[in-house]
Each structure stands twice: as structure tokens, then as C-alpha cells.
PDB file of C-alpha atoms in Angstrom:
ATOM      1  CA  UNK A   1     -18.191 -11.371   0.236  1.00  0.00           C
ATOM      2  CA  UNK A   2     -18.014  -9.761   3.512  1.00  0.00           C
ATOM      3  CA  UNK A   3     -15.961 -10.881   6.022  1.00  0.00           C
ATOM      4  CA  UNK A   4     -17.488 -11.287   9.950  1.00  0.00           C
ATOM      5  CA  UNK A   5     -13.598 -10.988  12.204  1.00  0.00           C
ATOM      6  CA  UNK A   6     -14.233 -11.499  15.891  1.00  0.00           C
ATOM      7  CA  UNK A   7     -11.696  -9.719  17.974  1.00  0.00           C
ATOM      8  CA  UNK A   8     -11.283 -11.910  21.413  1.00  0.00           C
ATOM      9  CA  UNK A   9      -9.078 -11.991  24.334  1.00  0.00           C
ATOM     10  CA  UNK A  10      -8.493 -14.693  27.133  1.00  0.00           C
ATOM     11  CA  UNK A  11      -7.980 -11.995  29.737  1.00  0.00           C
ATOM     12  CA  UNK A  12      -8.975  -7.854  29.207  1.00  0.00           C
ATOM     13  CA  UNK A  13      -6.924  -5.339  29.242  1.00  0.00           C
ATOM     14  CA  UNK A  14      -4.659  -7.340  26.134  1.00  0.00           C
ATOM     15  CA  UNK A  15      -5.697  -4.671  23.945  1.00  0.00           C
ATOM     16  CA  UNK A  16      -8.642  -5.679  21.535  1.00  0.00           C
ATOM     17  CA  UNK A  17     -10.610  -2.032  21.495  1.00  0.00           C
ATOM     18  CA  UNK A  18      -7.501  -0.598  20.190  1.00  0.00           C
ATOM     19  CA  UNK A  19      -6.202  -3.368  17.882  1.00  0.00           C
ATOM     20  CA  UNK A  20      -9.646  -3.142  16.720  1.00  0.00           C
ATOM     21  CA  UNK A  21      -9.956   0.808  15.395  1.00  0.00           C
ATOM     22  CA  UNK A  22      -6.560   0.609  14.345  1.00  0.00           C
ATOM     23  CA  UNK A  23      -7.234  -2.008  12.188  1.00  0.00           C
ATOM     24  CA  UNK A  24     -10.621  -0.968  11.253  1.00  0.00           C
ATOM     25  CA  UNK A  25      -8.699   2.302  10.146  1.00  0.00           C
ATOM     26  CA  UNK A  26      -6.268   0.882   8.933  1.00  0.00           C
ATOM     27  CA  UNK A  27      -8.383  -1.370   6.205  1.00  0.00           C
ATOM     28  CA  UNK A  28     -10.110   2.249   5.201  1.00  0.00           C
ATOM     29  CA  UNK A  29      -6.926   3.972   4.048  1.00  0.00           C
ATOM     30  CA  UNK A  30      -7.035   0.461   2.028  1.00  0.00           C
ATOM     31  CA  UNK A  31      -9.621   1.441   0.059  1.00  0.00           C
ATOM     32  CA  UNK A  32     -12.312  -1.019   1.751  1.00  0.00           C
ATOM     33  CA  UNK A  33     -15.644  -0.764   3.579  1.00  0.00           C
ATOM     34  CA  UNK A  34     -15.785  -1.034   7.047  1.00  0.00           C
ATOM     35  CA  UNK A  35     -17.754  -1.483   9.803  1.00  0.00           C
ATOM     36  CA  UNK A  36     -16.976  -1.807  13.577  1.00  0.00           C
ATOM     37  CA  UNK A  37     -18.609  -2.867  15.969  1.00  0.00           C
ATOM     38  CA  UNK A  38     -18.598  -2.809  20.018  1.00  0.00           C
ATOM     39  CA  UNK A  39     -19.643  -5.635  21.146  1.00  0.00           C
ATOM     40  CA  UNK A  40     -18.543  -5.275  24.798  1.00  0.00           C
ATOM     41  CA  UNK A  41     -21.428  -5.157  26.744  1.00  0.00           C
ATOM     42  CA  UNK A  42     -21.915  -2.841  29.498  1.00  0.00           C
ATOM     43  CA  UNK A  43     -18.343  -1.636  29.158  1.00  0.00           C
ATOM     44  CA  UNK A  44     -18.034  -0.219  26.306  1.00  0.00           C
ATOM     45  CA  UNK A  45     -15.523   2.691  24.646  1.00  0.00           C
ATOM     46  CA  UNK A  46     -15.260   2.300  21.230  1.00  0.00           C
ATOM     47  CA  UNK A  47     -16.333   5.736  20.806  1.00  0.00           C
ATOM     48  CA  UNK A  48     -13.344   6.463  22.909  1.00  0.00           C
ATOM     49  CA  UNK A  49     -10.969   5.190  21.328  1.00  0.00           C
ATOM     50  CA  UNK A  50     -12.385   6.649  17.411  1.00  0.00           C
ATOM     51  CA  UNK A  51     -12.874   9.311  18.507  1.00  0.00           C
ATOM     52  CA  UNK A  52     -16.878   9.458  18.329  1.00  0.00           C
ATOM     53  CA  UNK A  53     -18.320   9.077  21.356  1.00  0.00           C
ATOM     54  CA  UNK A  54     -20.405  12.469  19.978  1.00  0.00           C
ATOM     55  CA  UNK A  55     -21.409  10.803  16.854  1.00  0.00           C
ATOM     56  CA  UNK A  56     -23.038   7.078  18.149  1.00  0.00           C
ATOM     57  CA  UNK A  57     -27.201   6.719  19.271  1.00  0.00           C
ATOM     58  CA  UNK A  58     -28.083   3.709  18.827  1.00  0.00           C
ATOM     59  CA  UNK A  59     -26.249   0.082  19.779  1.00  0.00           C
ATOM     60  CA  UNK A  60     -25.926  -3.217  17.780  1.00  0.00           C
ATOM     61  CA  UNK A  61     -28.670  -4.103  20.533  1.00  0.00           C
ATOM     62  CA  UNK A  62     -31.368  -1.695  18.454  1.00  0.00           C
ATOM     63  CA  UNK A  63     -30.342  -2.994  15.701  1.00  0.00           C
ATOM     64  CA  UNK A  64     -30.231  -6.745  16.479  1.00  0.00           C
ATOM     65  CA  UNK A  65     -33.494  -6.289  17.504  1.00  0.00           C
ATOM     66  CA  UNK A  66     -35.959  -5.374  14.608  1.00  0.00           C
ATOM     67  CA  UNK A  67     -35.724  -1.331  16.412  1.00  0.00           C
ATOM     68  CA  UNK A  68     -34.205   0.647  14.050  1.00  0.00           C
ATOM     69  CA  UNK A  69     -32.019  -0.721  10.391  1.00  0.00           C
ATOM     70  CA  UNK A  70     -28.254  -0.338  10.046  1.00  0.00           C
ATOM     71  CA  UNK A  71     -28.804   2.280   7.476  1.00  0.00           C
ATOM     72  CA  UNK A  72     -29.885   4.455  10.220  1.00  0.00           C
ATOM     73  CA  UNK A  73     -27.942   3.205  13.708  1.00  0.00           C
ATOM     74  CA  UNK A  74     -24.347   3.326  12.621  1.00  0.00           C
ATOM     75  CA  UNK A  75     -22.408   6.672  12.142  1.00  0.00           C
ATOM     76  CA  UNK A  76     -19.370   7.874   9.969  1.00  0.00           C
ATOM     77  CA  UNK A  77     -15.930   8.677  11.415  1.00  0.00           C
ATOM     78  CA  UNK A  78     -15.310  11.967  10.803  1.00  0.00           C
ATOM     79  CA  UNK A  79     -12.206  11.954   8.530  1.00  0.00           C
ATOM     80  CA  UNK A  80     -12.619   8.741   6.825  1.00  0.00           C
ATOM     81  CA  UNK A  81     -15.898   8.262   5.320  1.00  0.00           C
ATOM     82  CA  UNK A  82     -15.793   4.631   4.736  1.00  0.00           C
ATOM     83  CA  UNK A  83     -15.116   3.532   8.006  1.00  0.00           C
ATOM     84  CA  UNK A  84     -18.466   3.363  10.378  1.00  0.00           C
ATOM     85  CA  UNK A  85     -19.692   2.395  13.991  1.00  0.00           C
ATOM     86  CA  UNK A  86     -22.277   0.675  16.023  1.00  0.00           C
ATOM     87  CA  UNK A  87     -22.150   1.400  19.628  1.00  0.00           C
ATOM     88  CA  UNK A  88     -22.113  -1.434  22.463  1.00  0.00           C
ATOM     89  CA  UNK A  89     -25.601  -1.222  24.084  1.00  0.00           C
ATOM     90  CA  UNK A  90     -25.148   0.471  28.112  1.00  0.00           C
ATOM     91  CA  UNK A  91     -27.283  -3.717  28.994  1.00  0.00           C
ATOM     92  CA  UNK A  92     -26.469  -6.682  28.635  1.00  0.00           C
ATOM     93  CA  UNK A  93     -29.719  -7.193  26.338  1.00  0.00           C
ATOM     94  CA  UNK A  94     -32.296  -9.822  25.501  1.00  0.00           C
ATOM     95  CA  UNK A  95     -30.068 -11.270  22.049  1.00  0.00           C
ATOM     96  CA  UNK A  96     -31.198 -13.661  19.425  1.00  0.00           C
ATOM     97  CA  UNK A  97     -28.745 -14.968  16.799  1.00  0.00           C
ATOM     98  CA  UNK A  98     -31.379 -14.305  14.538  1.00  0.00           C
ATOM     99  CA  UNK A  99     -31.535 -10.858  15.270  1.00  0.00           C
ATOM    100  CA  UNK A 100     -27.087 -10.908  14.902  1.00  0.00           C
ATOM    101  CA  UNK A 101     -27.909 -12.622  11.585  1.00  0.00           C
ATOM    102  CA  UNK A 102     -29.724 -10.046  10.596  1.00  0.00           C
ATOM    103  CA  UNK A 103     -27.625  -7.799  10.687  1.00  0.00           C
ATOM    104  CA  UNK A 104     -25.248  -9.609   8.750  1.00  0.00           C
ATOM    105  CA  UNK A 105     -27.205  -9.528   6.054  1.00  0.00           C
ATOM    106  CA  UNK A 106     -27.729  -5.839   5.987  1.00  0.00           C
ATOM    107  CA  UNK A 107     -23.936  -5.150   6.328  1.00  0.00           C
ATOM    108  CA  UNK A 108     -23.804  -7.282   3.691  1.00  0.00           C
ATOM    109  CA  UNK A 109     -26.682  -5.701   1.492  1.00  0.00           C
ATOM    110  CA  UNK A 110     -24.768  -1.908   2.431  1.00  0.00           C
ATOM    111  CA  UNK A 111     -21.262  -3.247   0.855  1.00  0.00           C
ATOM    112  CA  UNK A 112     -19.370  -3.288   3.779  1.00  0.00           C
ATOM    113  CA  UNK A 113     -15.974  -5.483   2.739  1.00  0.00           C
ATOM    114  CA  UNK A 114     -15.037  -6.300   6.477  1.00  0.00           C
ATOM    115  CA  UNK A 115     -17.524  -6.433   9.755  1.00  0.00           C
ATOM    116  CA  UNK A 116     -15.259  -6.556  12.986  1.00  0.00           C
ATOM    117  CA  UNK A 117     -16.833  -6.826  16.530  1.00  0.00           C
ATOM    118  CA  UNK A 118     -14.692  -5.440  18.934  1.00  0.00           C
ATOM    119  CA  UNK A 119     -14.969  -8.920  21.595  1.00  0.00           C
ATOM    120  CA  UNK A 120     -15.537  -8.496  25.621  1.00  0.00           C
ATOM    121  CA  UNK A 121     -13.047  -9.913  27.698  1.00  0.00           C
ATOM    122  CA  UNK A 122     -12.607 -14.019  28.455  1.00  0.00           C
ATOM    123  CA  UNK A 123     -16.047 -15.798  27.664  1.00  0.00           C
ATOM    124  CA  UNK A 124     -19.052 -13.522  28.805  1.00  0.00           C
ATOM    125  CA  UNK A 125     -22.869 -14.879  28.127  1.00  0.00           C
ATOM    126  CA  UNK A 126     -23.164 -12.403  25.141  1.00  0.00           C
ATOM    127  CA  UNK A 127     -19.800 -14.339  23.227  1.00  0.00           C
ATOM    128  CA  UNK A 128     -21.712 -16.495  21.675  1.00  0.00           C
ATOM    129  CA  UNK A 129     -24.935 -14.192  19.411  1.00  0.00           C
ATOM    130  CA  UNK A 130     -21.327 -12.099  18.714  1.00  0.00           C
ATOM    131  CA  UNK A 131     -19.402 -15.584  17.800  1.00  0.00           C
ATOM    132  CA  UNK A 132     -22.707 -16.301  16.328  1.00  0.00           C
ATOM    133  CA  UNK A 133     -21.649 -14.229  13.031  1.00  0.00           C
ATOM    134  CA  UNK A 134     -18.271 -14.801  13.367  1.00  0.00           C
ATOM    135  CA  UNK A 135     -16.442 -16.100   9.738  1.00  0.00           C
ATOM    136  CA  UNK A 136     -13.465 -16.040  11.449  1.00  0.00           C
ATOM    137  CA  UNK A 137     -11.126 -14.492  14.886  1.00  0.00           C
ATOM    138  CA  UNK A 138      -8.566 -12.935  15.714  1.00  0.00           C
ATOM    139  CA  UNK A 139      -7.108 -13.510  19.501  1.00  0.00           C
ATOM    140  CA  UNK A 140      -5.414 -10.857  20.849  1.00  0.00           C
ATOM    141  CA  UNK A 141      -2.664 -11.599  23.535  1.00  0.00           C
ATOM    142  CA  UNK A 142       0.995 -10.227  25.288  1.00  0.00           C
ATOM    143  CA  UNK A 143       4.040 -12.850  25.085  1.00  0.00           C
ATOM    144  CA  UNK A 144       2.907 -13.382  28.765  1.00  0.00           C
ATOM    145  CA  UNK A 145       2.367 -16.410  30.254  1.00  0.00           C
ATOM    146  CA  UNK A 146      -0.786 -15.862  32.202  1.00  0.00           C
ATOM    147  CA  UNK A 147      -2.214 -14.025  28.742  1.00  0.00           C
ATOM    148  CA  UNK A 148      -1.094 -16.768  26.844  1.00  0.00           C
ATOM    149  CA  UNK A 149      -3.141 -19.153  28.418  1.00  0.00           C
ATOM    150  CA  UNK A 150      -7.002 -16.945  28.703  1.00  0.00           C
ATOM    151  CA  UNK A 151      -5.761 -16.818  24.734  1.00  0.00           C
ATOM    152  CA  UNK A 152      -5.487 -20.182  24.097  1.00  0.00           C
ATOM    153  CA  UNK A 153      -8.640 -20.788  26.340  1.00  0.00           C
ATOM    154  CA  UNK A 154     -10.427 -18.457  24.203  1.00  0.00           C
ATOM    155  CA  UNK A 155      -9.598 -19.710  20.579  1.00  0.00           C
ATOM    156  CA  UNK A 156      -9.873 -23.456  21.536  1.00  0.00           C
ATOM    157  CA  UNK A 157     -13.771 -22.680  23.180  1.00  0.00           C
ATOM    158  CA  UNK A 158     -14.109 -20.605  19.570  1.00  0.00           C
ATOM    159  CA  UNK A 159     -13.357 -23.420  17.858  1.00  0.00           C
ATOM    160  CA  UNK A 160     -15.444 -25.657  19.672  1.00  0.00           C
ATOM    161  CA  UNK A 161     -18.243 -24.295  19.857  1.00  0.00           C
ATOM    162  CA  UNK A 162     -19.555 -22.229  18.025  1.00  0.00           C
ATOM    163  CA  UNK A 163     -17.573 -23.426  14.079  1.00  0.00           C
ATOM    164  CA  UNK A 164     -14.522 -21.130  14.422  1.00  0.00           C
ATOM    165  CA  UNK A 165     -11.937 -22.168  11.701  1.00  0.00           C
ATOM    166  CA  UNK A 166     -10.463 -20.020  10.852  1.00  0.00           C
ATOM    167  CA  UNK A 167      -8.032 -18.042  13.793  1.00  0.00           C
ATOM    168  CA  UNK A 168      -5.270 -16.493  14.488  1.00  0.00           C
ATOM    169  CA  UNK A 169      -3.580 -14.346  16.689  1.00  0.00           C
ATOM    170  CA  UNK A 170      -1.825 -11.355  17.394  1.00  0.00           C
ATOM    171  CA  UNK A 171       0.706 -10.331  20.136  1.00  0.00           C
ATOM    172  CA  UNK A 172       0.330  -7.181  21.301  1.00  0.00           C
ATOM    173  CA  UNK A 173       3.002  -4.911  23.388  1.00  0.00           C
ATOM    174  CA  UNK A 174       5.984  -7.016  22.362  1.00  0.00           C
ATOM    175  CA  UNK A 175       8.654  -5.277  23.943  1.00  0.00           C
ATOM    176  CA  UNK A 176      12.375  -6.892  22.528  1.00  0.00           C
ATOM    177  CA  UNK A 177      14.144  -5.110  24.800  1.00  0.00           C
ATOM    178  CA  UNK A 178      12.214  -7.324  28.074  1.00  0.00           C
ATOM    179  CA  UNK A 179      12.604 -10.457  25.554  1.00  0.00           C
ATOM    180  CA  UNK A 180      16.357 -10.498  24.432  1.00  0.00           C
ATOM    181  CA  UNK A 181      17.256 -10.546  28.227  1.00  0.00           C
ATOM    182  CA  UNK A 182      14.684 -12.699  28.952  1.00  0.00           C
ATOM    183  CA  UNK A 183      11.908 -11.137  31.466  1.00  0.00           C
ATOM    184  CA  UNK A 184       9.152 -11.777  29.444  1.00  0.00           C
ATOM    185  CA  UNK A 185       7.749 -14.107  27.549  1.00  0.00           C
ATOM    186  CA  UNK A 186       9.302 -14.313  23.344  1.00  0.00           C
ATOM    187  CA  UNK A 187       7.651 -14.514  20.418  1.00  0.00           C
ATOM    188  CA  UNK A 188       8.196 -18.673  19.963  1.00  0.00           C
ATOM    189  CA  UNK A 189       6.911 -19.556  23.091  1.00  0.00           C
ATOM    190  CA  UNK A 190       3.304 -17.610  23.196  1.00  0.00           C
ATOM    191  CA  UNK A 191       2.852 -19.649  20.201  1.00  0.00           C
ATOM    192  CA  UNK A 192       3.035 -23.220  20.382  1.00  0.00           C
ATOM    193  CA  UNK A 193       1.736 -22.055  24.577  1.00  0.00           C
ATOM    194  CA  UNK A 194      -1.624 -20.888  22.108  1.00  0.00           C
ATOM    195  CA  UNK A 195      -0.861 -23.214  19.293  1.00  0.00           C
ATOM    196  CA  UNK A 196      -2.357 -20.151  16.743  1.00  0.00           C
ATOM    197  CA  UNK A 197      -0.786 -19.188  13.329  1.00  0.00           C
ATOM    198  CA  UNK A 198       0.675 -15.626  14.203  1.00  0.00           C
ATOM    199  CA  UNK A 199      -1.241 -13.369  12.284  1.00  0.00           C
ATOM    200  CA  UNK A 200       0.813 -10.367  13.653  1.00  0.00           C
ATOM    201  CA  UNK A 201       3.510  -8.304  16.188  1.00  0.00           C
ATOM    202  CA  UNK A 202       2.140  -4.487  17.848  1.00  0.00           C
ATOM    203  CA  UNK A 203       5.329  -2.787  19.103  1.00  0.00           C
ATOM    204  CA  UNK A 204       4.744  -1.091  22.966  1.00  0.00           C
ATOM    205  CA  UNK A 205       3.744   2.463  21.977  1.00  0.00           C
ATOM    206  CA  UNK A 206       3.111   5.379  24.357  1.00  0.00           C
ATOM    207  CA  UNK A 207       1.518   6.905  20.786  1.00  0.00           C
ATOM    208  CA  UNK A 208      -1.376   5.084  20.959  1.00  0.00           C
ATOM    209  CA  UNK A 209      -1.454   5.129  24.309  1.00  0.00           C
ATOM    210  CA  UNK A 210      -1.761   8.978  23.793  1.00  0.00           C
ATOM    211  CA  UNK A 211      -3.699   8.897  21.228  1.00  0.00           C
ATOM    212  CA  UNK A 212      -6.899   6.824  22.198  1.00  0.00           C
ATOM    213  CA  UNK A 213      -6.945   8.716  25.069  1.00  0.00           C
ATOM    214  CA  UNK A 214      -7.524  11.813  22.621  1.00  0.00           C
ATOM    215  CA  UNK A 215     -10.146  10.340  20.100  1.00  0.00           C
ATOM    216  CA  UNK A 216      -7.258  10.310  17.776  1.00  0.00           C
ATOM    217  CA  UNK A 217      -6.468   7.599  14.906  1.00  0.00           C
ATOM    218  CA  UNK A 218      -3.178   6.548  15.483  1.00  0.00           C
ATOM    219  CA  UNK A 219      -2.520   6.848  11.650  1.00  0.00           C
ATOM    220  CA  UNK A 220      -2.602   9.705  12.596  1.00  0.00           C
ATOM    221  CA  UNK A 221       0.864   9.576  13.911  1.00  0.00           C
ATOM    222  CA  UNK A 222       3.387   8.581  11.094  1.00  0.00           C
ATOM    223  CA  UNK A 223       6.030   6.043  11.294  1.00  0.00           C
ATOM    224  CA  UNK A 224       4.658   5.268  14.471  1.00  0.00           C
ATOM    225  CA  UNK A 225       5.508   1.021  15.313  1.00  0.00           C
ATOM    226  CA  UNK A 226       1.685   0.709  16.226  1.00  0.00           C
ATOM    227  CA  UNK A 227       0.326   1.957  13.552  1.00  0.00           C
ATOM    228  CA  UNK A 228       2.683   0.723  10.382  1.00  0.00           C
ATOM    229  CA  UNK A 229       1.828  -2.764  12.282  1.00  0.00           C
ATOM    230  CA  UNK A 230      -1.700  -2.142  12.654  1.00  0.00           C
ATOM    231  CA  UNK A 231      -1.771  -1.650   8.093  1.00  0.00           C
ATOM    232  CA  UNK A 232       0.226  -4.873   8.264  1.00  0.00           C
ATOM    233  CA  UNK A 233      -2.398  -6.839  10.138  1.00  0.00           C
ATOM    234  CA  UNK A 234      -4.348  -5.167   7.274  1.00  0.00           C
ATOM    235  CA  UNK A 235      -3.272  -5.799   4.531  1.00  0.00           C
ATOM    236  CA  UNK A 236      -2.795  -9.516   5.529  1.00  0.00           C
ATOM    237  CA  UNK A 237      -6.196  -9.490   5.674  1.00  0.00           C
ATOM    238  CA  UNK A 238      -6.279  -8.379   2.616  1.00  0.00           C
ATOM    239  CA  UNK A 239      -4.460 -11.438   1.724  1.00  0.00           C
ATOM    240  CA  UNK A 240      -1.008  -9.948   0.909  1.00  0.00           C
ATOM    241  CA  UNK A 241       1.928 -12.180   1.787  1.00  0.00           C
ATOM    242  CA  UNK A 242       4.159  -9.655   3.680  1.00  0.00           C
ATOM    243  CA  UNK A 243       6.775 -10.720   6.473  1.00  0.00           C
ATOM    244  CA  UNK A 244       6.254 -10.783  10.150  1.00  0.00           C
ATOM    245  CA  UNK A 245       8.392  -7.997  12.066  1.00  0.00           C
ATOM    246  CA  UNK A 246       8.315  -5.528  13.757  1.00  0.00           C
TER     247      UNK A 246
END
């Protein structure tokens, strides 16, 4: 059965897009067929991170609105043949829960194992339509207290209003030296304040910044902390029990 995962956060700039791209690519490399949806209407950038700006034509709203079938709208990654992308519309369209359900049905019929949605920051109106089809969620945050508070609020909304029960947290841009010197929030405190189980830890990684700007997958750069973290998260999503570590 296809897993539909909403990647969300309480604040912008936590790294949702990088995580969606990195984990999506890792899942594809592990043998899954993966569809990524950029859900950030008007502020889309998942195509840039994936190096697919010249390949996307249709948005997920075109499919949800019935203008074009998923098979014609989705774009295949140039290097990973089981990784596909549906971009976001340039402006917020009229969406419906029924239309989003039909999109998910088409994705499952096409044989996708995972549908990962790069959600908008915060709690905008379009989040409800994206959350409507999600079977689980990943909340992305740093250890900073302002981000953790936003993560907790976002998680509660997804749970209480959209009935998503399986919600886990990824701590992104973790800087062990700052934590050890008391200059950044620590991992245990972030888990306690957010009230969420931990799915993964992603270290601060300059190679990830470089790859995002150049449209290269982080997995093209070997032996980086972020690449290893994305693979470990993908393995946990696949049900493997592996230890949590940076």
C-alpha cells in the first residue's frame, strides 16, 4: 500500500525541501518508486533542489483539478528513473478534497510506493488539502526553541484537525559542538517540548547547501553527513530498525 507522507514545519527555513528531496532520492535508490509533490504554492523550489526546473510543466493542481492525468503531468528525474516530481502552481488555485483524493488514487494505480509532499511553512489554508490525503507526517525542525515551538503547534494541528496519527520529527541542521557548549538547544529537550518521537537527525552540512544551489542530489557527493542521514531516514520509513545517530 502506498504511503503518503506530508513533510511539514511550524516555521519556514527549517529544511523541508532539502529533506523531501534527499529522503525521496534515498528511497528511490533503495528500490522504491517515489512521487514528490511540491506543495508550496507560489513559492515552489523543489524543482531547483532536484535539478529539474527544465522538466516540469504541470503542477499538482492541474492533476487534482482534472486538467491532465498524472501520467502526463509528472516529470521523471534525469538520473533516478524511479523518482518523479509534480511541482506547485505559481498561485493558490481552487482545490478540493475530492480532487486530491483522485490524485492519490492515480499515484497508487501507477505503482508508487511513496508519495512525499513538501508542504508549505506554517499553517496556511492549502495545508488542509495536502494533509487530507496524508497517512503520516514528518515535522522538520532545528533544535532552536522558536522552531521547536512551531513544530509542536503544527503537529497538534495535523493530529487534531486532520486526524494524522503517525507524526514523527526530524531534527535538521544539528550542530553537536554548539549543543555541547550550551549554545544550541539539545536533542532531548527538543523531543520533550515537541512531544514527538524522533525519526532522524541531520547534521549541518555545507555540501548540502552547495548541492541545493547547483541542483545536484546530495547523494552524488559521497560520505557526507546529510546523505547518510537521509538514507537512514529512508531505511526507517521502510521499516528497518537502525540506531539514531549523527
